Amino acid sequence: MDGLMQPRPLTLAHVLERAERLYAHKQVVTAGVERVTYADVAGQSRRLATALDSLGVPAGARVATFATNTRRHLELYLAVPITKRVLHSINIRLSAEHLEYIVNHAEDDVVFVDRALLPRIWPSAERMPKVRHWVVLPDDSDEPIPADPRVLHYDDLVAAADPFAGSFEDSFTLADENLASGLCYTSGTTGPPKGVVYSHRSTILHCLGTLAAGFIGLSESDVVMPIVPMFHANAWGLPYGAMMTGASLVLPGPSSDPTHLLRLMETERVTVAGAVPTVWTSLVPQLSFHDLGATRFLLGGGSVIAPALSETYRVALGVPITHSWGMTEISPVGTIGGTRTQHRDATGAEQTAVRAAQGQPLPLVNLRIADVETGQELPRDGTAIGELQVAGPWVAGGYFQVDSAESFTDDGWLRTGDLATIDADGYIRLVDRMKDLIKSGGEWISSVELESALTSHPDVVEVAVIARPDPKWGERPVAYVVLRDGSAATGDELLEHITPSVAKWWLPDEVVFRTALPKTGTGKLSKSALRDSA
Amino acid sequence: MDGLMQPRPLTLAHVLERAERLYAHKQVVTAGVERVTYADVAGQSRRLATALDSLGVPAGARVATFATNTRRHLELYLAVPITKRVLHSINIRLSAEHLEYIVNHAEDDVVFVDRALLPRIWPSAERMPKVRHWVVLPDDSDEPIPADPRVLHYDDLVAAADPFAGSFEDSFTLADENLASGLCYTSGTTGPPKGVVYSHRSTILHCLGTLAAGFIGLSESDVVMPIVPMFHANAWGLPYGAMMTGASLVLPGPSSDPTHLLRLMETERVTVAGAVPTVWTSLVPQLSFHDLGATRFLLGGGSVIAPALSETYRVALGVPITHSWGMTEISPVGTIGGTRTQHRDATGAEQTAVRAAQGQPLPLVNLRIADVETGQELPRDGTAIGELQVAGPWVAGGYFQVDSAESFTDDGWLRTGDLATIDADGYIRLVDRMKDLIKSGGEWISSVELESALTSHPDVVEVAVIARPDPKWGERPVAYVVLRDGSAATGDELLEHITPSVAKWWLPDEVVFRTALPKTGTGKLSKSALRDSA
């Protein structure tokens, strides 16, 4: 016996048309550039929709963006999927080699590119033969625009198009909810990047996940600032979530300058912001110079957040950095950390320890840990360490046009490559990436725990611990550290500092000081680059 | 191009297994009877699942409940749908005629009935020949249990069954999300009751809707008390929503005694409660004798809430009654009222006026108004009045085994029978039920507005305005009023009280005083019964 509910598909068209109907007056601020409303964004998206038709972009074709967090990028987030094309947001920090690989692998039909970013991609254009058009998104740069018939100007293109006057939502049927809406390639620390293909259904369900109270809980009263780039895993779903519920959006543009970001948070009275730990670290020195009293939720993810960093924010603003765990493959949010009612009577230290965990899965997300050797599921006892595996309607079940078997279990769960524990309350605690774990004398050392301990030293700005081959022990840990300007801390001093918190044989064999550490395209510390340079 | 996400179905099995994994320790309190955990409820549900097998209940068969809000009813809410049977919750206040009609129409295979309610249904048993088993849910009553081989005892049945040890979630495929999970019959003010068939998909999406921040926003920190009966439209989705997010549940059992309800809210530190306006009205006289400081959200729906009633709560508790509009056909929540950021600078009176509206649709719900005569969509200008129509994935597209064409538009939207305006922010304001509107001298008079105006008189406890046939004007309004004990207010005094707020020709021709007004099975005022008795 089937239900007799209306066969309404879950599509991004609903997000646009809902914003038009309920939240037309709410604001979208692009830093330093302009202040528009959702009505403006929707109107532009309706023009862009017909502009894509006029360019002859077929249904299902990939439309790429090579762009920072701006209002025009948001219009592409909407117009591309709601006309049944696929939004391929490209990481702007990729190497030329990877860039060319993914544009060709995705068979991008059109690429929309920030004017300031032209120098990073135009030189590769001749090696991307399937791209028919390059559309330049204006910004405050004066990079020369190539005199080439394939190159178009975004504002001209959109202004010349008539707005689509009908209902995008009505153009979808139930089966269409499984159409691809977006495509993101993972960083690809081993092998070439792999494409994750989101559907309208998965994106809408993830969007509802970002609204769930007690998790991120986006609502109409929020002012949401995705510092995390829109070219990185849908900016954690924050733009779509904000628009679905009518929160204002603040898009910081290309600059990640701490003063710029903090001023924007202050002047726009931002309530929710999301960024990777390196960004949160970069803001700390100037935190006290800004009134961030409107803040209610700071989201951190992408790599493990040292408890000391989160505590710094909690003490300064009354708001910790809430840990989220996710992956491009998970749309990307899988878990949200923080305390629950069972921790109400816990001591401050106990609560800090809970906040250091990556937290509980969002509704609809299932997690388990499995023995790395046997694949057997391990107990949820907070002690057993296994590979974290994840299932859910917004979790990838395969990669785009590559053999994906090794990334998934026989029953279809995603193998994350993260080692974790799960406790009886379903909290996960990441131990390490499987490939970053250090095996010394047959026992495991968590690089993540060593990094968290070292970060708690007041002079440490950034740290990465990696394995060094060792003839006796197999591998031994080495710490790479960036100190704050003017610090005279020594390696011995740092090791002494962490001695109370880690096992003696975990202490790194060496502390190497650097002025900066290499980052991945998404701004995370790159241990593979560090290994290469070590 | 299709997405490459995991084909994970949306099913109620996830709600049970999520509660087991994350919220096993959270409490379910049944008033006066017992205090258990979600682990207990889940364990019992796992036994009940195999008990249903042992009774030979086929997949897809209807399993009926005739029960109040208790822990055992919650177990049925879970075990029936997650084993792919259909939960048919029967309104315990139906007439014998309707009761027999729907049990036979639904072809219920088994009926679970509160012991105290046996006298209301057992006399009809011989006219319900397809029911193979009657299972008695123990309560504090000592109603005689019929000595009949079909009659079983719930606790014996469940205790004798082995708990299902596997994953219910794994037993569902993507296509299964459209399986029926529940069946509710509408009150049927005209013609026989009509069955609404919920699917797992619609129920899970509605469940996510109840978690959305800024709407009901259920979260783990809530203590949720559905005063609205579990036999009425899924108790507004509160039990499933609470369990999905780990909120504690307080189930008030069979009594609707005001002291009982208020004591329970006070002692259990209830944060969210939902009830129809007549219940909220009944609590007012004793509100000041209880500490309801934990309250954060009071949900009202089922019929229009007089602003005066909501204001009474806002003044007393700092929490108004938030208006929700919905229907059994909408799972049932369609809108949530209350103010938004655009009302922050409004005066108190303006905010009260906003709160009197039924509010904005939940995510995924679409609303429009249409001309009653032509069916043409009307503007969203806050002025045009039309029939409210609704579309969405948790909105019915048909009724169970009856011709439903007249209830739906050609493009599949539900015709609600409510007259409403929609303003530019998407707020709906109900004007009246189409059948309750009074047509006088060719112009419409809203019975709802007259009732709201009369309710603002301090001596008025309940009021209903209905049409009386009139030779000159066609129809004229007549008010039926219940005064508080000891009041000496006269009809003229009441009419004088409302004269400033309504047009002069709207004033009722007569005010009739009654000691009580007739109610429907769901506790709403029954205007059809009043018309019959008038």
XYZ file of N, CA and C in Angstrom, chain B residues 258-350:
279
model
N -7.515 20.695 33.279
C -6.536 21.786 33.267
C -5.466 21.672 34.360
N -5.864 21.316 35.558
C -4.893 21.202 36.642
C -3.862 20.110 36.324
N -4.348 19.011 35.822
C -3.474 17.906 35.417
C -2.451 18.369 34.378
N -2.927 19.059 33.356
C -2.024 19.485 32.282
C -1.012 20.508 32.800
N -1.481 21.452 33.584
C -0.573 22.496 34.073
C 0.457 21.929 35.044
N 0.033 21.000 35.905
C 0.993 20.375 36.830
C 2.083 19.639 36.065
N 1.643 18.956 35.021
C 2.594 18.190 34.216
C 3.592 19.137 33.527
N 3.092 20.220 32.975
C 3.982 21.190 32.333
C 4.972 21.751 33.349
N 4.504 21.989 34.552
C 5.355 22.569 35.581
C 6.403 21.566 36.065
N 5.947 20.364 36.459
C 6.889 19.421 37.079
C 7.873 18.843 36.071
N 7.461 18.688 34.811
C 8.376 18.108 33.819
C 9.197 19.171 33.102
N 9.007 20.443 33.483
C 9.744 21.550 32.867
C 9.567 21.515 31.347
N 8.324 21.427 30.920
C 7.994 21.347 29.492
C 8.409 22.644 28.800
N 9.060 22.515 27.661
C 9.485 23.690 26.895
C 8.564 23.970 25.707
N 8.005 22.909 25.123
C 7.146 23.058 23.943
C 5.875 22.252 24.169
N 4.721 22.887 24.012
C 3.459 22.165 24.115
C 2.566 22.589 22.963
N 1.720 21.664 22.526
C 0.814 21.959 21.422
C -0.595 21.531 21.766
N -1.555 22.405 21.484
C -2.952 22.094 21.800
C -3.876 22.969 20.967
N -5.142 22.539 20.866
C -6.145 23.348 20.166
C -6.571 24.504 21.075
N -7.134 25.567 20.481
C -7.468 26.765 21.275
C -8.394 26.488 22.461
N -9.333 25.554 22.303
C -10.242 25.310 23.431
C -9.481 24.820 24.658
N -8.416 24.048 24.436
C -7.588 23.608 25.578
C -6.843 24.790 26.173
N -6.225 25.606 25.318
C -5.496 26.775 25.850
C -6.447 27.670 26.638
N -7.675 27.809 26.130
C -8.666 28.610 26.860
C -8.940 28.011 28.238
N -9.033 26.697 28.279
C -9.393 26.046 29.549
C -8.309 26.193 30.615
N -7.076 26.439 30.193
C -5.982 26.542 31.172
C -5.877 27.942 31.784
N -6.448 28.927 31.109
C -6.230 30.327 31.517
C -6.524 30.598 32.993
N -7.681 30.138 33.519
C -8.004 30.529 34.896
C -6.945 30.094 35.921
N -6.186 29.026 35.626
C -5.237 28.510 36.621
C -3.782 28.805 36.260
N -3.593 29.580 35.216
C -2.241 29.821 34.714
C -1.328 30.398 35.790
N -1.871 31.281 36.591
C -1.022 32.003 37.549
C -0.621 31.139 38.738
N -1.217 29.944 38.871
C -0.879 29.100 40.020
C 0.269 28.147 39.727
N 0.846 28.229 38.532
C 1.891 27.271 38.157
C 3.129 27.992 37.641
N 4.272 27.400 37.927
C 5.538 27.952 37.426
C 5.834 27.312 36.069
N 5.578 28.064 35.016
C 5.814 27.531 33.665
C 7.034 28.209 33.045
N 8.008 28.483 33.877
C 9.184 29.230 33.440
C 10.025 28.526 32.387
N 9.878 27.222 32.242
C 10.672 26.498 31.239
C 10.101 26.657 29.831
N 8.874 27.126 29.747
C 8.191 27.217 28.449
C 8.935 28.116 27.477
N 9.142 27.634 26.251
C 9.698 28.517 25.225
C 8.780 28.660 24.023
N 7.842 27.724 23.846
C 7.034 27.732 22.629
C 5.708 27.028 22.895
N 4.615 27.756 22.641
C 3.283 27.165 22.772
C 2.633 27.201 21.397
N 2.242 26.037 20.946
C 1.745 25.892 19.583
C 0.239 25.732 19.631
N -0.458 26.500 18.817
C -1.900 26.383 18.745
C -2.342 26.205 17.321
N -3.353 25.414 17.113
C -3.847 25.223 15.761
C -5.149 24.462 15.800
N -5.654 24.118 14.620
C -6.908 23.387 14.538
C -8.067 24.308 14.269
N -8.046 25.464 14.891
C -8.957 26.547 14.500
C -8.289 27.862 14.873
N -8.905 28.957 14.477
C -8.254 30.257 14.649
C -8.123 30.603 16.128
N -6.978 31.134 16.487
C -6.711 31.519 17.872
C -6.987 33.006 18.012
N -7.888 33.341 18.905
C -8.202 34.755 19.105
C -6.953 35.460 19.625
N -6.618 36.629 19.059
C -5.445 37.361 19.541
C -5.486 37.571 21.054
N -6.681 37.787 21.602
C -6.776 38.027 23.044
C -6.258 36.827 23.838
N -6.523 35.618 23.329
C -6.061 34.418 24.027
C -4.532 34.321 23.989
N -3.971 34.546 22.809
C -2.509 34.505 22.678
C -1.861 35.558 23.568
N -2.464 36.762 23.587
C -1.909 37.844 24.396
C -1.947 37.515 25.887
N -2.992 36.821 26.313
C -3.087 36.421 27.720
C -1.856 35.604 28.113
N -1.475 34.689 27.263
C -0.295 33.865 27.542
C 0.986 34.687 27.456
N 1.037 35.581 26.468
C 2.256 36.374 26.317
C 2.486 37.237 27.550
N 1.405 37.822 28.062
C 1.539 38.671 29.240
C 1.894 37.821 30.470
N 1.251 36.665 30.583
C 1.449 35.845 31.782
C 2.795 35.132 31.791
N 3.206 34.606 30.630
C 4.403 33.742 30.585
C 5.544 34.337 29.773
N 5.274 35.416 29.050
C 6.283 35.922 28.117
C 6.327 35.120 26.832
N 5.422 34.186 26.676
C 5.384 33.325 25.485
C 3.963 33.337 24.940
N 3.761 33.869 23.716
C 2.409 33.846 23.156
C 2.047 32.440 22.694
N 0.788 32.245 22.322
C 0.431 31.018 21.594
C 0.790 31.287 20.139
N 1.682 30.480 19.599
C 2.057 30.661 18.195
C 1.073 29.909 17.317
N 0.587 30.640 16.338
C -0.445 30.107 15.472
C 0.166 29.187 14.429
N -0.428 28.029 14.277
C -0.071 27.153 13.173
C -1.338 26.880 12.396
N -1.200 26.822 11.093
C -2.331 26.417 10.277
C -1.972 25.108 9.600
N -2.910 24.195 9.620
C -2.657 22.922 8.977
C -3.942 22.150 8.834
N -3.817 20.941 8.365
C -4.964 20.064 8.180
C -4.450 18.631 8.266
N -5.349 17.715 8.570
C -4.991 16.300 8.500
C -4.325 15.994 7.158
N -4.804 16.642 6.108
C -4.266 16.413 4.762
C -2.842 16.958 4.595
N -2.351 17.754 5.577
C -1.033 18.389 5.442
C -0.079 17.854 6.513
N -0.401 16.720 7.060
C 0.516 15.907 7.897
C 0.749 16.313 9.350
N 0.302 17.397 9.933
C -0.661 18.379 9.447
C -0.134 19.804 9.345
N 1.154 20.065 9.619
C 1.560 21.471 9.772
C 1.864 22.122 8.418
N 1.192 23.236 8.154
C 1.443 23.980 6.923
C 2.174 25.284 7.160
N 1.754 26.034 8.170
C 2.375 27.333 8.454
C 2.659 27.460 9.949
N 3.548 28.390 10.243
C 3.821 28.790 11.629
C 3.811 30.316 11.672
N 3.099 30.847 12.631
C 2.998 32.289 12.752
C 4.137 32.893 13.546
N 3.909 34.122 13.973
C 4.920 34.820 14.762
C 5.605 35.899 13.960
N 6.390 36.693 14.659
C 7.039 37.829 14.005
C 8.384 37.406 13.410
N 8.865 38.217 12.474
C 10.162 37.995 11.837
C 10.991 39.275 11.983
N 12.179 39.273 11.407
C 13.059 40.437 11.600
C 12.407 41.732 11.113
N 11.566 41.655 10.083
C 10.970 42.891 9.555
C 9.997 43.537 10.543
N 9.639 42.815 11.618
C 8.717 43.388 12.607
C 9.422 43.876 13.855
N 10.769 43.853 13.848
C 11.502 44.178 15.072
C 11.194 45.573 15.589
N 11.024 46.506 14.662
C 10.789 47.885 15.092
C 9.307 48.229 15.144
N 8.454 47.242 14.979
C 7.012 47.515 15.000
C 6.546 47.786 16.428
N 5.418 48.470 16.569
C 4.842 48.706 17.891
C 4.298 47.382 18.441
N 4.018 47.386 19.731
C 3.435 46.198 20.352
C 2.141 45.790 19.672
N 1.318 46.776 19.352
C 0.025 46.458 18.724
C 0.232 45.861 17.339
N 1.219 46.405 16.610
C 1.493 45.852 15.272
C 1.993 44.411 15.379
